Amino acid sequence: ETARDPKVNVAMFTTNSDSDTRHQAVNRLESYVTMGPRSPYYLYGDQPEGSRQLMLLTRSAKTPEAGDVFCLFNSRGTQNEYSQFVRITKIDDEETYAATETGSVGARVITVSISDPLETTFFGIEYSSNFWTTATSVYTTMVSDSAKYYGVMKPTEAINAGDVSISVESIYTQLVPTSQGESPMIDQRPGYVGTITKTGDTRSQTFASQTWTQINLGQPFVPGTLALTIGGLSYTESGDAVLMQGGNQAGTIDYSLGRITLSSSKTGEVQAEYDPGVNLTNVGSSLMIPVLAASRGYNYVAIMWPLPLPGSIVVDYMAEGKWYRLRDNGAGDLVPDIERTGSGRINYSTGQMSITTGALPDIDVPLLVFWGCSTEIMQLQGLVEIEIEPVHHTLANAPVAPGTVHIEWPVGVSETAVATDDGNGKITGAATGWVNYGNGELYFRPTRLPLAGSNYTIDHQKYPKQVWTGGGSGNVLTIPNAPFKPGTLSITMPMSIGGWTHPYQFRDSGNGQMWADGFEQELSQSNANSSSTSGSSSSSGGSYSHGTGSGSSSSGSGSSSSGSSSSESNTSVSAGPISATIDYLTGQVIFDLTEAVGRVITTHNSESKSTSSSSSFTSSSGAGNKE
């Protein structure tokens, strides 16, 4: 029979010893948690017997949570050693120390309340540059099924002969009074997954000689890639956040901050080599695995889709009211944050995962699985090329004095880019392009990106020009008063084809070559009856200028076909490019007209005929000027 008083419970267990006293029984009863790895916390000063508060000193960024259980171990390894388990009920206060008078790095002091008073005085440390040696060690704990308990429960259904199972009100009973604490958590990202992905080539850094207790590399780096030298001594790490010197532990590593904390101060020059990375918060997918009374156990399976990114998987489960976490190590294994609290295996190619918990999960609290997907991450490594629009502009005051063009534009808050001409028609500096000194035509493409909404500032000096108008013989033109400066000649030569006159504009490249592009122009459209006969087309007249100028220069002949149509037609004319060479000493210009073939093309609909004519041209006269 159960007790009528609801506050009275019966629980039976054994310590398997006939000589144990009540103290040993209490230890066995409380051993549902056992001592785990050492925590990053230290007692700040001596904590007196009977106290219900602890002052903890730490360099860790993590704050303990209400409900955490720690094991305080006084003078471990000596004849006076003594341990006690304490449960944190709330966080009372936090304070940050920037540095000590000896120049050590800053730390945090955290004041917490505990459920039971201290049974003895636990000795702590004062704030100094070395936290590693202290009389009291603070250890983490984990749930352990170390004892079996027996109790009295009321059945909820009649028990009949032959039953293989019976139903009772509960299979749980209260062992000791417990307390609960609440800690509101805001601005939390559900299922945060942090992995460090390589973002560049291996980097090397050197720091001048001094006394070191902590080394900050200034950026995250990939676990397992650090090679460190301090004062000529080499240190290594294997991706487990522990810095080693030979076979001895020499410190700890925070990969996401790029911070190395040494167990004791070291003096000398520091050389570090590592692969830089970035801490990714790539929670792409999640699922939950229900934990029911009928399905509760130690082993669970999950299928993740989309397929997970190696190193991004996190599994959380609750046992005895406390959350435990398993992480993917990138090699197909689930590794617990606290030793012996779980394990698992992952097949990245299929997304299948098996999970083994370190204790029976709480009923009705599901296992939570979070992972990132490789498709969410794009490596942008190396140079990114941006096509900058070119600038085509004609300077107002032509001709332009060579060597006086100065182009400037902002590329930063207080930084500008500059490009200039080299005196021979080329734009150099932070842009590439050319300038025609004769007519002021300017073309350049910046090699540095201008700020959005900014303007180019162009300064130049005007050069006194000389204009000459005249003709030549055949395809040869001789400009008087030579020699003249390379890059300053500008020639305009009109070409007449089928009644359309097009001015060829020649630009002096500064190296004895000139060039003018061909053209194509639509002349007219007609819907009336039309007819055409054979004929010829010619080109005559041209103007050449050293700077600016005009004149006539060329003639030509050609042939055409005839036809008739009573439907819609289009007529267009076109001609090819013309090149030329210049002798700056004699002023002689020779035109190459082999590609300057003029064409008149008339197109009709399907019931019409087409008429076309073509002509070739030779230059007979010209005009120009010089400086």
PDB file of N, CA and C in Angstrom, residues 70-123:
ATOM      1  N   PHE A  70      27.623  20.461 -11.098  1.00  0.00           N
ATOM      2  CA  PHE A  70      29.080  20.411 -11.086  1.00  0.00           C
ATOM      3  C   PHE A  70      29.550  19.573  -9.903  1.00  0.00           C
ATOM      4  N   CYS A  71      30.720  19.010 -10.080  1.00  0.00           N
ATOM      5  CA  CYS A  71      31.368  18.284  -8.985  1.00  0.00           C
ATOM      6  C   CYS A  71      32.575  19.094  -8.531  1.00  0.00           C
ATOM      7  N   LEU A  72      32.552  19.534  -7.256  1.00  0.00           N
ATOM      8  CA  LEU A  72      33.688  20.262  -6.678  1.00  0.00           C
ATOM      9  C   LEU A  72      34.600  19.248  -6.013  1.00  0.00           C
ATOM     10  N   PHE A  73      35.872  19.247  -6.428  1.00  0.00           N
ATOM     11  CA  PHE A  73      36.821  18.256  -5.895  1.00  0.00           C
ATOM     12  C   PHE A  73      37.951  19.010  -5.209  1.00  0.00           C
ATOM     13  N   ASN A  74      37.966  18.938  -3.880  1.00  0.00           N
ATOM     14  CA  ASN A  74      38.949  19.665  -3.077  1.00  0.00           C
ATOM     15  C   ASN A  74      40.190  18.810  -2.880  1.00  0.00           C
ATOM     16  N   SER A  75      41.380  19.395  -3.213  1.00  0.00           N
ATOM     17  CA  SER A  75      42.675  18.729  -2.960  1.00  0.00           C
ATOM     18  C   SER A  75      42.698  17.317  -3.516  1.00  0.00           C
ATOM     19  N   ARG A  76      42.297  17.172  -4.775  1.00  0.00           N
ATOM     20  CA  ARG A  76      42.235  15.850  -5.378  1.00  0.00           C
ATOM     21  C   ARG A  76      43.622  15.230  -5.456  1.00  0.00           C
ATOM     22  N   GLY A  77      43.681  13.945  -5.196  1.00  0.00           N
ATOM     23  CA  GLY A  77      44.944  13.229  -5.254  1.00  0.00           C
ATOM     24  C   GLY A  77      45.746  13.281  -3.968  1.00  0.00           C
ATOM     25  N   THR A  78      45.190  13.929  -2.926  1.00  0.00           N
ATOM     26  CA  THR A  78      45.877  13.995  -1.630  1.00  0.00           C
ATOM     27  C   THR A  78      45.039  13.252  -0.598  1.00  0.00           C
ATOM     28  N   GLN A  79      45.580  13.082   0.619  1.00  0.00           N
ATOM     29  CA  GLN A  79      44.845  12.381   1.670  1.00  0.00           C
ATOM     30  C   GLN A  79      43.681  13.209   2.207  1.00  0.00           C
ATOM     31  N   ASN A  80      43.652  14.513   1.843  1.00  0.00           N
ATOM     32  CA  ASN A  80      42.584  15.389   2.312  1.00  0.00           C
ATOM     33  C   ASN A  80      41.520  15.658   1.233  1.00  0.00           C
ATOM     34  N   GLU A  81      41.523  14.869   0.158  1.00  0.00           N
ATOM     35  CA  GLU A  81      40.584  15.137  -0.924  1.00  0.00           C
ATOM     36  C   GLU A  81      39.148  14.958  -0.452  1.00  0.00           C
ATOM     37  N   TYR A  82      38.268  15.805  -1.038  1.00  0.00           N
ATOM     38  CA  TYR A  82      36.849  15.774  -0.673  1.00  0.00           C
ATOM     39  C   TYR A  82      36.056  16.305  -1.854  1.00  0.00           C
ATOM     40  N   SER A  83      34.928  15.650  -2.191  1.00  0.00           N
ATOM     41  CA  SER A  83      34.133  16.079  -3.340  1.00  0.00           C
ATOM     42  C   SER A  83      32.684  16.277  -2.931  1.00  0.00           C
ATOM     43  N   GLN A  84      31.991  17.135  -3.681  1.00  0.00           N
ATOM     44  CA  GLN A  84      30.578  17.384  -3.460  1.00  0.00           C
ATOM     45  C   GLN A  84      29.933  17.785  -4.787  1.00  0.00           C
ATOM     46  N   PHE A  85      28.740  17.211  -5.056  1.00  0.00           N
ATOM     47  CA  PHE A  85      27.969  17.595  -6.229  1.00  0.00           C
ATOM     48  C   PHE A  85      27.070  18.772  -5.873  1.00  0.00           C
ATOM     49  N   VAL A  86      27.060  19.796  -6.741  1.00  0.00           N
ATOM     50  CA  VAL A  86      26.218  20.968  -6.504  1.00  0.00           C
ATOM     51  C   VAL A  86      25.424  21.257  -7.782  1.00  0.00           C
ATOM     52  N   ARG A  87      24.151  21.659  -7.608  1.00  0.00           N
ATOM     53  CA  ARG A  87      23.295  22.000  -8.737  1.00  0.00           C
ATOM     54  C   ARG A  87      23.055  23.507  -8.743  1.00  0.00           C
ATOM     55  N   ILE A  88      23.259  24.128  -9.913  1.00  0.00           N
ATOM     56  CA  ILE A  88      23.051  25.573 -10.044  1.00  0.00           C
ATOM     57  C   ILE A  88      21.553  25.836 -10.193  1.00  0.00           C
ATOM     58  N   THR A  89      21.034  26.750  -9.380  1.00  0.00           N
ATOM     59  CA  THR A  89      19.609  27.099  -9.445  1.00  0.00           C
ATOM     60  C   THR A  89      19.374  28.390 -10.220  1.00  0.00           C
ATOM     61  N   LYS A  90      20.328  29.320 -10.205  1.00  0.00           N
ATOM     62  CA  LYS A  90      20.180  30.538 -10.993  1.00  0.00           C
ATOM     63  C   LYS A  90      21.522  31.247 -11.110  1.00  0.00           C
ATOM     64  N   ILE A  91      21.616  32.116 -12.106  1.00  0.00           N
ATOM     65  CA  ILE A  91      22.799  32.953 -12.312  1.00  0.00           C
ATOM     66  C   ILE A  91      22.514  34.298 -11.661  1.00  0.00           C
ATOM     67  N   ASP A  92      23.304  34.682 -10.673  1.00  0.00           N
ATOM     68  CA  ASP A  92      23.051  35.913  -9.921  1.00  0.00           C
ATOM     69  C   ASP A  92      23.694  37.135 -10.542  1.00  0.00           C
ATOM     70  N   ASP A  93      24.936  37.017 -11.009  1.00  0.00           N
ATOM     71  CA  ASP A  93      25.644  38.212 -11.471  1.00  0.00           C
ATOM     72  C   ASP A  93      26.812  37.791 -12.351  1.00  0.00           C
ATOM     73  N   GLU A  94      27.185  38.684 -13.274  1.00  0.00           N
ATOM     74  CA  GLU A  94      28.355  38.484 -14.123  1.00  0.00           C
ATOM     75  C   GLU A  94      29.160  39.767 -14.161  1.00  0.00           C
ATOM     76  N   GLU A  95      30.462  39.622 -14.162  1.00  0.00           N
ATOM     77  CA  GLU A  95      31.357  40.783 -14.206  1.00  0.00           C
ATOM     78  C   GLU A  95      32.567  40.412 -15.041  1.00  0.00           C
ATOM     79  N   THR A  96      33.061  41.360 -15.817  1.00  0.00           N
ATOM     80  CA  THR A  96      34.211  41.126 -16.698  1.00  0.00           C
ATOM     81  C   THR A  96      35.393  41.950 -16.236  1.00  0.00           C
ATOM     82  N   TYR A  97      36.551  41.295 -16.096  1.00  0.00           N
ATOM     83  CA  TYR A  97      37.801  41.976 -15.786  1.00  0.00           C
ATOM     84  C   TYR A  97      38.603  42.104 -17.069  1.00  0.00           C
ATOM     85  N   ALA A  98      39.030  43.322 -17.400  1.00  0.00           N
ATOM     86  CA  ALA A  98      39.752  43.557 -18.657  1.00  0.00           C
ATOM     87  C   ALA A  98      41.141  42.941 -18.629  1.00  0.00           C
ATOM     88  N   ALA A  99      41.885  43.184 -17.557  1.00  0.00           N
ATOM     89  CA  ALA A  99      43.261  42.681 -17.475  1.00  0.00           C
ATOM     90  C   ALA A  99      43.749  42.821 -16.051  1.00  0.00           C
ATOM     91  N   THR A 100      44.814  42.086 -15.729  1.00  0.00           N
ATOM     92  CA  THR A 100      45.433  42.207 -14.407  1.00  0.00           C
ATOM     93  C   THR A 100      46.589  43.182 -14.480  1.00  0.00           C
ATOM     94  N   GLU A 101      47.131  43.462 -13.319  1.00  0.00           N
ATOM     95  CA  GLU A 101      48.262  44.389 -13.284  1.00  0.00           C
ATOM     96  C   GLU A 101      49.491  43.792 -13.957  1.00  0.00           C
ATOM     97  N   THR A 102      49.497  42.464 -14.156  1.00  0.00           N
ATOM     98  CA  THR A 102      50.641  41.830 -14.809  1.00  0.00           C
ATOM     99  C   THR A 102      50.459  41.742 -16.313  1.00  0.00           C
ATOM    100  N   GLY A 103      49.315  42.247 -16.812  1.00  0.00           N
ATOM    101  CA  GLY A 103      49.131  42.292 -18.256  1.00  0.00           C
ATOM    102  C   GLY A 103      48.461  41.073 -18.841  1.00  0.00           C
ATOM    103  N   SER A 104      47.859  40.200 -18.005  1.00  0.00           N
ATOM    104  CA  SER A 104      47.193  39.027 -18.558  1.00  0.00           C
ATOM    105  C   SER A 104      45.866  39.425 -19.197  1.00  0.00           C
ATOM    106  N   VAL A 105      45.302  38.518 -19.943  1.00  0.00           N
ATOM    107  CA  VAL A 105      44.065  38.827 -20.641  1.00  0.00           C
ATOM    108  C   VAL A 105      42.896  38.847 -19.678  1.00  0.00           C
ATOM    109  N   GLY A 106      41.766  39.389 -20.151  1.00  0.00           N
ATOM    110  CA  GLY A 106      40.607  39.552 -19.306  1.00  0.00           C
ATOM    111  C   GLY A 106      39.911  38.232 -18.987  1.00  0.00           C
ATOM    112  N   ALA A 107      39.062  38.253 -17.955  1.00  0.00           N
ATOM    113  CA  ALA A 107      38.330  37.075 -17.538  1.00  0.00           C
ATOM    114  C   ALA A 107      36.949  37.503 -17.068  1.00  0.00           C
ATOM    115  N   ARG A 108      36.098  36.508 -16.739  1.00  0.00           N
ATOM    116  CA  ARG A 108      34.745  36.776 -16.271  1.00  0.00           C
ATOM    117  C   ARG A 108      34.554  36.146 -14.904  1.00  0.00           C
ATOM    118  N   VAL A 109      33.863  36.888 -14.038  1.00  0.00           N
ATOM    119  CA  VAL A 109      33.487  36.381 -12.727  1.00  0.00           C
ATOM    120  C   VAL A 109      31.976  36.180 -12.742  1.00  0.00           C
ATOM    121  N   ILE A 110      31.524  34.951 -12.467  1.00  0.00           N
ATOM    122  CA  ILE A 110      30.109  34.603 -12.506  1.00  0.00           C
ATOM    123  C   ILE A 110      29.695  34.132 -11.123  1.00  0.00           C
ATOM    124  N   THR A 111      28.676  34.767 -10.552  1.00  0.00           N
ATOM    125  CA  THR A 111      28.147  34.382  -9.250  1.00  0.00           C
ATOM    126  C   THR A 111      26.880  33.576  -9.468  1.00  0.00           C
ATOM    127  N   VAL A 112      26.823  32.352  -8.905  1.00  0.00           N
ATOM    128  CA  VAL A 112      25.683  31.465  -9.096  1.00  0.00           C
ATOM    129  C   VAL A 112      25.157  31.010  -7.736  1.00  0.00           C
ATOM    130  N   SER A 113      23.872  30.692  -7.699  1.00  0.00           N
ATOM    131  CA  SER A 113      23.261  30.099  -6.505  1.00  0.00           C
ATOM    132  C   SER A 113      23.200  28.592  -6.681  1.00  0.00           C
ATOM    133  N   ILE A 114      23.368  27.846  -5.575  1.00  0.00           N
ATOM    134  CA  ILE A 114      23.332  26.389  -5.624  1.00  0.00           C
ATOM    135  C   ILE A 114      22.232  25.881  -4.698  1.00  0.00           C
ATOM    136  N   SER A 115      21.758  24.658  -4.965  1.00  0.00           N
ATOM    137  CA  SER A 115      20.599  24.128  -4.242  1.00  0.00           C
ATOM    138  C   SER A 115      20.921  23.737  -2.811  1.00  0.00           C
ATOM    139  N   ASP A 116      22.086  23.160  -2.550  1.00  0.00           N
ATOM    140  CA  ASP A 116      22.471  22.703  -1.205  1.00  0.00           C
ATOM    141  C   ASP A 116      23.679  23.489  -0.717  1.00  0.00           C
ATOM    142  N   PRO A 117      23.792  23.713   0.590  1.00  0.00           N
ATOM    143  CA  PRO A 117      24.960  24.425   1.122  1.00  0.00           C
ATOM    144  C   PRO A 117      26.228  23.583   0.993  1.00  0.00           C
ATOM    145  N   LEU A 118      27.369  24.254   0.938  1.00  0.00           N
ATOM    146  CA  LEU A 118      28.652  23.542   0.865  1.00  0.00           C
ATOM    147  C   LEU A 118      28.907  22.803   2.174  1.00  0.00           C
ATOM    148  N   GLU A 119      29.373  21.569   2.031  1.00  0.00           N
ATOM    149  CA  GLU A 119      29.611  20.735   3.204  1.00  0.00           C
ATOM    150  C   GLU A 119      30.944  21.027   3.864  1.00  0.00           C
ATOM    151  N   THR A 120      31.828  21.667   3.130  1.00  0.00           N
ATOM    152  CA  THR A 120      33.143  22.032   3.672  1.00  0.00           C
ATOM    153  C   THR A 120      33.628  23.262   2.926  1.00  0.00           C
ATOM    154  N   THR A 121      34.728  23.823   3.367  1.00  0.00           N
ATOM    155  CA  THR A 121      35.303  24.966   2.662  1.00  0.00           C
ATOM    156  C   THR A 121      36.106  24.466   1.459  1.00  0.00           C
ATOM    157  N   PHE A 122      35.772  25.015   0.284  1.00  0.00           N
ATOM    158  CA  PHE A 122      36.492  24.659  -0.942  1.00  0.00           C
ATOM    159  C   PHE A 122      37.410  25.820  -1.308  1.00  0.00           C
ATOM    160  N   PHE A 123      38.679  25.509  -1.504  1.00  0.00           N
ATOM    161  CA  PHE A 123      39.704  26.533  -1.690  1.00  0.00           C
ATOM    162  C   PHE A 123      39.808  26.943  -3.161  1.00  0.00           C
TER     163      PHE A 123
END
